[in-house]
XYZ file of C-alpha atoms in Angstrom:
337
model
C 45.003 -48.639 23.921
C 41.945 -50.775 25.168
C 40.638 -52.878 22.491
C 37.125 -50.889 23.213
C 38.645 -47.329 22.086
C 40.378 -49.193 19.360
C 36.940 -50.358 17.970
C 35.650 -46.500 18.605
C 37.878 -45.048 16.694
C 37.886 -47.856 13.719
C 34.009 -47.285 14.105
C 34.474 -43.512 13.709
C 36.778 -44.078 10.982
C 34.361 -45.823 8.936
C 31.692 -43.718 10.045
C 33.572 -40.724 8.838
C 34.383 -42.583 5.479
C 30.746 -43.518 4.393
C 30.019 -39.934 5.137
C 32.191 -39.094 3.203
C 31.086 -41.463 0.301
C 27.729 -39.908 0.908
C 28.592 -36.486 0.748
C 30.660 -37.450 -2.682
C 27.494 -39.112 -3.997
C 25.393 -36.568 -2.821
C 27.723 -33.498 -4.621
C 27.829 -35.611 -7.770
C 24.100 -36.132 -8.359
C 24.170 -32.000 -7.409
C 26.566 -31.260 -10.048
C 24.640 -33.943 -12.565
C 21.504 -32.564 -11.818
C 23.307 -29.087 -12.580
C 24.908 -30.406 -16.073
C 21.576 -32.084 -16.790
C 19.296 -28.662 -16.200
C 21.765 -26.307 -18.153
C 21.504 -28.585 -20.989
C 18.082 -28.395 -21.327
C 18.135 -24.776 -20.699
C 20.288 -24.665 -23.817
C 18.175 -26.758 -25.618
C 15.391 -24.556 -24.697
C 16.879 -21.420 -26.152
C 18.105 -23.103 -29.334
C 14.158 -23.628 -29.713
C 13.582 -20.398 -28.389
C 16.106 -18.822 -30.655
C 15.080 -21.499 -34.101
C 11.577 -20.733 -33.706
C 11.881 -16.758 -33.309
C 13.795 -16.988 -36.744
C 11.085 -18.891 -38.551
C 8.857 -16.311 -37.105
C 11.162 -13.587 -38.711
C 11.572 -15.523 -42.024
C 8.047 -15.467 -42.651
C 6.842 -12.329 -40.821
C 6.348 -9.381 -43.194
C 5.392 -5.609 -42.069
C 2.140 -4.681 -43.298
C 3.225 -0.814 -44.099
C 5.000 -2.226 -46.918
C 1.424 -3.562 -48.688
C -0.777 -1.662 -50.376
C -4.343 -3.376 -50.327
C -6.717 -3.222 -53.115
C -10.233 -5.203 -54.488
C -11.131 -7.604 -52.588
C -10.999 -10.732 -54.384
C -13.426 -13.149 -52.493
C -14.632 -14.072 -49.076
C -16.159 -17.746 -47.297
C -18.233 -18.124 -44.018
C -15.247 -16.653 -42.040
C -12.370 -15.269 -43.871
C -11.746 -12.528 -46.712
C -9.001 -12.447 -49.606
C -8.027 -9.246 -50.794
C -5.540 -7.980 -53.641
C -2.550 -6.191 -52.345
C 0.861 -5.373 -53.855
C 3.794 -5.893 -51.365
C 7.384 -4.257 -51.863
C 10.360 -6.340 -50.767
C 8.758 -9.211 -50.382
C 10.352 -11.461 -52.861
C 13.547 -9.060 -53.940
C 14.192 -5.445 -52.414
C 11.947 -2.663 -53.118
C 10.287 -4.714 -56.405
C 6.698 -5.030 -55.776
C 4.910 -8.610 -55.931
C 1.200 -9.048 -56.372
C -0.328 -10.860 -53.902
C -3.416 -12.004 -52.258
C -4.323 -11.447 -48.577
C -6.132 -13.778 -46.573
C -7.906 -12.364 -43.242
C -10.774 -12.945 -40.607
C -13.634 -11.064 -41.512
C -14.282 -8.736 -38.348
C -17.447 -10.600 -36.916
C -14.785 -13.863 -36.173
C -12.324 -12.980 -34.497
C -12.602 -14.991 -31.442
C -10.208 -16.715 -29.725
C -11.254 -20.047 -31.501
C -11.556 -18.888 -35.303
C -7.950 -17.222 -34.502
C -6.832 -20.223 -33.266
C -7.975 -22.238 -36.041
C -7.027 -19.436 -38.834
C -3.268 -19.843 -37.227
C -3.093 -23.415 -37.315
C -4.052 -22.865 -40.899
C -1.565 -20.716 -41.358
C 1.122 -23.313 -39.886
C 0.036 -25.914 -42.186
C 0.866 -24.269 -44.952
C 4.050 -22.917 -43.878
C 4.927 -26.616 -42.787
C 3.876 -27.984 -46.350
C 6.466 -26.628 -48.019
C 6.643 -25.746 -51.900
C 4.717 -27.577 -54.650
C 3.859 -26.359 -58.660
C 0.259 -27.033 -57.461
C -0.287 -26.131 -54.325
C -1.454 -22.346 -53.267
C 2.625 -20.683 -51.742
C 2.138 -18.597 -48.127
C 4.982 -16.129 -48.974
C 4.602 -14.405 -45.494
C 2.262 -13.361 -42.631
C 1.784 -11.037 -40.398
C -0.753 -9.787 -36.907
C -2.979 -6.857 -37.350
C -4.838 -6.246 -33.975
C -3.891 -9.378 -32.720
C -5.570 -11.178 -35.904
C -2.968 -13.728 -38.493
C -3.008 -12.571 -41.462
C -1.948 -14.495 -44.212
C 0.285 -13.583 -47.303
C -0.040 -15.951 -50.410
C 0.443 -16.192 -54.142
C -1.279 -14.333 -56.286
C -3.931 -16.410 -58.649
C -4.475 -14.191 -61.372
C -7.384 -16.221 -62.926
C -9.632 -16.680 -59.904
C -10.948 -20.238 -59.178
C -11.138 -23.238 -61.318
C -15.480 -22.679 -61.864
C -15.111 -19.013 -63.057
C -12.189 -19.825 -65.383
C -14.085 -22.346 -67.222
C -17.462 -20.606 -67.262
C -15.358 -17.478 -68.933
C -13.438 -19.435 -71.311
C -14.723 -18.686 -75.109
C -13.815 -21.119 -77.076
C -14.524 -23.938 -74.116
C -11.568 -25.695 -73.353
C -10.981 -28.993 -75.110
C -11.475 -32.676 -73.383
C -7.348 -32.679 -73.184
C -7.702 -29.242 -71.750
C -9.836 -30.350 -69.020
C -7.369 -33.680 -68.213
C -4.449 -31.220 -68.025
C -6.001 -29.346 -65.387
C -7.049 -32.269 -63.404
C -3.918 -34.164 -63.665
C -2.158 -31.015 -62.071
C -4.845 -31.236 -59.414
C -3.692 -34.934 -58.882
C -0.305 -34.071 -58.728
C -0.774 -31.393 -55.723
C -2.590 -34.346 -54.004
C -0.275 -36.770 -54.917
C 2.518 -34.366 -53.107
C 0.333 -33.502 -50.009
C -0.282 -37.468 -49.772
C 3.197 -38.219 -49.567
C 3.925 -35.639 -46.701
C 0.362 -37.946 -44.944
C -1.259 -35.023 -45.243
C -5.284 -35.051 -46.278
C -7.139 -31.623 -47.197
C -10.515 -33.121 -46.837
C -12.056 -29.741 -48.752
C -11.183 -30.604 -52.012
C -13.631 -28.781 -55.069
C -13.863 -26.522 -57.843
C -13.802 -23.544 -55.586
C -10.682 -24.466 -53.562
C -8.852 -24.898 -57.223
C -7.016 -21.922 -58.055
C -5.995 -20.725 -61.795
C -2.815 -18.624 -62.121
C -1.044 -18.237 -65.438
C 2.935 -18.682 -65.912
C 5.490 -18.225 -69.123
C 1.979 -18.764 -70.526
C 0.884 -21.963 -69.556
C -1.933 -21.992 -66.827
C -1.211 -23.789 -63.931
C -3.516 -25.409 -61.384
C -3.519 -24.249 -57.608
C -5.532 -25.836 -54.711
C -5.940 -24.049 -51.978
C -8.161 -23.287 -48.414
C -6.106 -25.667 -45.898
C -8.806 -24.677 -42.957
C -9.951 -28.560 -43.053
C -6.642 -30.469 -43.879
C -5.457 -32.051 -41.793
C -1.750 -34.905 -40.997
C -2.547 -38.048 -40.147
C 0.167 -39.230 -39.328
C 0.945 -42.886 -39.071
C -2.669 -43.943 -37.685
C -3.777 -43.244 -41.414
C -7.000 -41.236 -40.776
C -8.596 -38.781 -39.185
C -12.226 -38.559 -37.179
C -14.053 -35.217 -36.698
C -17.389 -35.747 -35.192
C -18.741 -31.932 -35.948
C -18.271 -31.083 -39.523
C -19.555 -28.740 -41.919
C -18.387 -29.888 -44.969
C -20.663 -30.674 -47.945
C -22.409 -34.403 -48.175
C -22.228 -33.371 -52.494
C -18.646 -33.974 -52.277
C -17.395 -35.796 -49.350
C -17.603 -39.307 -49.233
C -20.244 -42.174 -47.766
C -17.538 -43.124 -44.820
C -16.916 -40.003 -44.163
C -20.837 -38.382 -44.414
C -21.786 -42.025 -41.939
C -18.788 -42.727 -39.966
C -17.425 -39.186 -39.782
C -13.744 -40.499 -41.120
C -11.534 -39.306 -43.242
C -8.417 -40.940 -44.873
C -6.196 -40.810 -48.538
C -9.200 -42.726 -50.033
C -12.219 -40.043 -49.270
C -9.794 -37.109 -50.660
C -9.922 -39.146 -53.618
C -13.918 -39.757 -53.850
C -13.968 -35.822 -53.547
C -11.486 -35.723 -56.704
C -13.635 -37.837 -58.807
C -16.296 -34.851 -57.830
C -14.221 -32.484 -58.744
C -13.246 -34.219 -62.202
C -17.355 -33.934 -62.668
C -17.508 -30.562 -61.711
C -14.234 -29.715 -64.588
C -15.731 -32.187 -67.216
C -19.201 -30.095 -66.296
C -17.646 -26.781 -66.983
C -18.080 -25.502 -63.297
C -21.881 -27.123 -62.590
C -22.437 -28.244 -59.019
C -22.938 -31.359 -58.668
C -26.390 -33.270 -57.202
C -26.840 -34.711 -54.042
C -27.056 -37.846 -54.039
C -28.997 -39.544 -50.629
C -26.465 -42.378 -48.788
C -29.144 -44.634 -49.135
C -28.602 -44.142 -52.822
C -25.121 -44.107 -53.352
C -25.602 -47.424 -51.390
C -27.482 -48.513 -54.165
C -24.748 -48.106 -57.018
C -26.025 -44.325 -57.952
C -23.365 -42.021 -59.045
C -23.374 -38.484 -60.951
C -24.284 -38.796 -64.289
C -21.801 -38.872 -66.769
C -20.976 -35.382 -68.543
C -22.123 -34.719 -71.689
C -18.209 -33.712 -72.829
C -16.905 -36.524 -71.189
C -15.419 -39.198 -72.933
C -16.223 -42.926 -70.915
C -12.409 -43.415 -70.134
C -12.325 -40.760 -68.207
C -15.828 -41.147 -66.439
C -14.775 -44.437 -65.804
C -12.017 -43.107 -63.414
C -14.740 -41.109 -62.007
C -16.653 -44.300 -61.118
C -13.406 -45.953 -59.584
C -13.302 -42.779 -57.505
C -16.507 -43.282 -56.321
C -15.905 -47.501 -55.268
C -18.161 -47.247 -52.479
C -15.156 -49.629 -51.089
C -12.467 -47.068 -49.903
C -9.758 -49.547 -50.270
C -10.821 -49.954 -53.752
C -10.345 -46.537 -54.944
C -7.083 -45.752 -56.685
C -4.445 -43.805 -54.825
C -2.948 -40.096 -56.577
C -0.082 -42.216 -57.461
C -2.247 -44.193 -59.493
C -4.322 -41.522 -60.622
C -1.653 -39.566 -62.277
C -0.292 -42.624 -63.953
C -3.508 -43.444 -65.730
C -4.301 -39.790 -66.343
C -1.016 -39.066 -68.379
C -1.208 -42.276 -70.226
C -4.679 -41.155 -71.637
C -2.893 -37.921 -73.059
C 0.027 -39.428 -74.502
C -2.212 -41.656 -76.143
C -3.897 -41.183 -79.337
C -7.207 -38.915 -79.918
C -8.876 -42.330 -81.250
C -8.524 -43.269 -77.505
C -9.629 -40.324 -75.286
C -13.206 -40.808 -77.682
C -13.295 -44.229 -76.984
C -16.752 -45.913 -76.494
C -16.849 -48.271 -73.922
């Protein structure tokens, strides 16, 4: 054989060979690509299939609720009484309220907004103070929400119908419940950025009255960043706070300026509070302090109100201090500062 056909065929040889190696290559990144797609198919479906049972854990049918009185209703939603049957155990009935869009908004954006509400709470999980979805349900394409029945209405009502009014220690139990819920929804980074007298539920259990707050429509996570920045809000400049009412930005620290309103508006029996000009507040003016009140506990409504955010105290801090005034003595909670 010439040495030319002997470098032909060693040439074809090799030439075959890293066609070879190329085909190989090319079937294995085929067959990876393969693996790699019908894993995330299966991922997919695990999703798929996870999120279609959360849907079915907390969907409920609506022909097993009866509705009754309606129980209250805010710029765009409704809560009415119903009873529901098999909700909590098999054919035992449950009181419950209702939450739903009034008719006039249900648009694509308040039903995109009511559902996200609706998410929140299902996401927030289960707290003594905090207002329980037990279920939910779509009634001409419209969420409807399923939640806890509070037998005593909101927090303003029940202490303008209380005869005898309730006593200073009273008033500190319910607002160190309050705390509590927002000490919870703290640690979870969430901030609820609505929080007043008419967002506080009153329910009654193994007779003891228990403290709910409720309407998640503004709350919001924020997550590691630590705040949160809405430039279009409705929300009232009586409660929410100078950074907030200027700067549009809310954190942990303006939840708690609106808690020191809402300790005003329990220590006032339900009054609504003043508004009070930025310019003002600037200035050192606060709320006055309650007639009731003892000046322990309006001076934790001042440190509420540091016009410093980082100065405020956190839920943490606000429980601590609240319990430590009721295990103390009487002498103290009427102490004269």
């Amino acid at each position: 054989m010439k040495a030319t056909d002997k470098h032909k065929t060693t040439s074809k040889k090799e030439d075959a060979n890293e066609d070879a190696g190329f085909n190989n290559i090319w079937k294995f990144g085929i067959f990876t690509a393969i693996i790699i797609a019908i894993i995330i198919l299966i991922i997919v479906l695990i999703k798929l299939f996870l999120n279609q049972q959360l849907i079915n854990k907390w969907e409920f049918p609506i022909e097993n609720l009866t509705f009754g009185k309606c129980l209250g209703e805010g710029a765009f939603g409704v809560a009415v009484m119903a009873t529901a049957i098999g909700l909590i155990n098999k054919n035992v009935e449950t009181k419950v309220a209702v939450k739903m869009l009034k008719d006039d908004h249900r648009n694509y954006e308040d039903i995109l907004d009511f559902k996200s509400e609706i998410d929140f709470m299902k996401k927030m999980g289960n707290h003594n103070n905090i207002t329980t979805i037990l279920g939910s349900y779509e009634q001409d394409g419209s969420p409807c929400a399923i939640i806890e029945f509070a037998s005593k209405g909101n927090i303003l009502n029940f202490l303008n119908s209380m005869n005898p009014r309730a006593s200073e220690k009273e008033l500190l139990l319910y607002a160190n419940q309050v705390a509590q819920g927002m000490e919870y929804m703290h640690d979870k980074n969430l901030i609820h950025r609505d929080l007043a007298g008419r967002n506080i539920l009153v329910t009654e259990k193994h007779n003891k009255i228990i403290m709910k707050i409720a309407d998640f429509g503004l709350a919001r996570d924020i997550g590691k960043e630590g705040y949160y920045i809405e430039d279009r809000h409705a929300l009232n400049p009586r409660w929410i706070a100078p950074e907030s009412v200027n700067d549009n930005i809310f954190t942990f620290k303006s939840d708690v300026w609106t808690y020191g309103v809402l300790l005003w508006e329990i220590f006032t029996y339900g009054k609504a509070p003043d508004y009070i000009p930025l310019s003002h507040l600037s200035a050192g003016k606060r709320l006055d302090q309650p007639l009731d009140c003892s000046a322990v506990i309006y001076m934790i409504m001042l440190s509420c109100w540091d016009i410093i955010p980082e100065k405020r105290p956190t839920f943490q801090e606000l429980v601590k201090r609240i319990e430590q005034i009721l295990s103390s003595s009487r002498e103290y909670l009427k102490l004269v500062w």
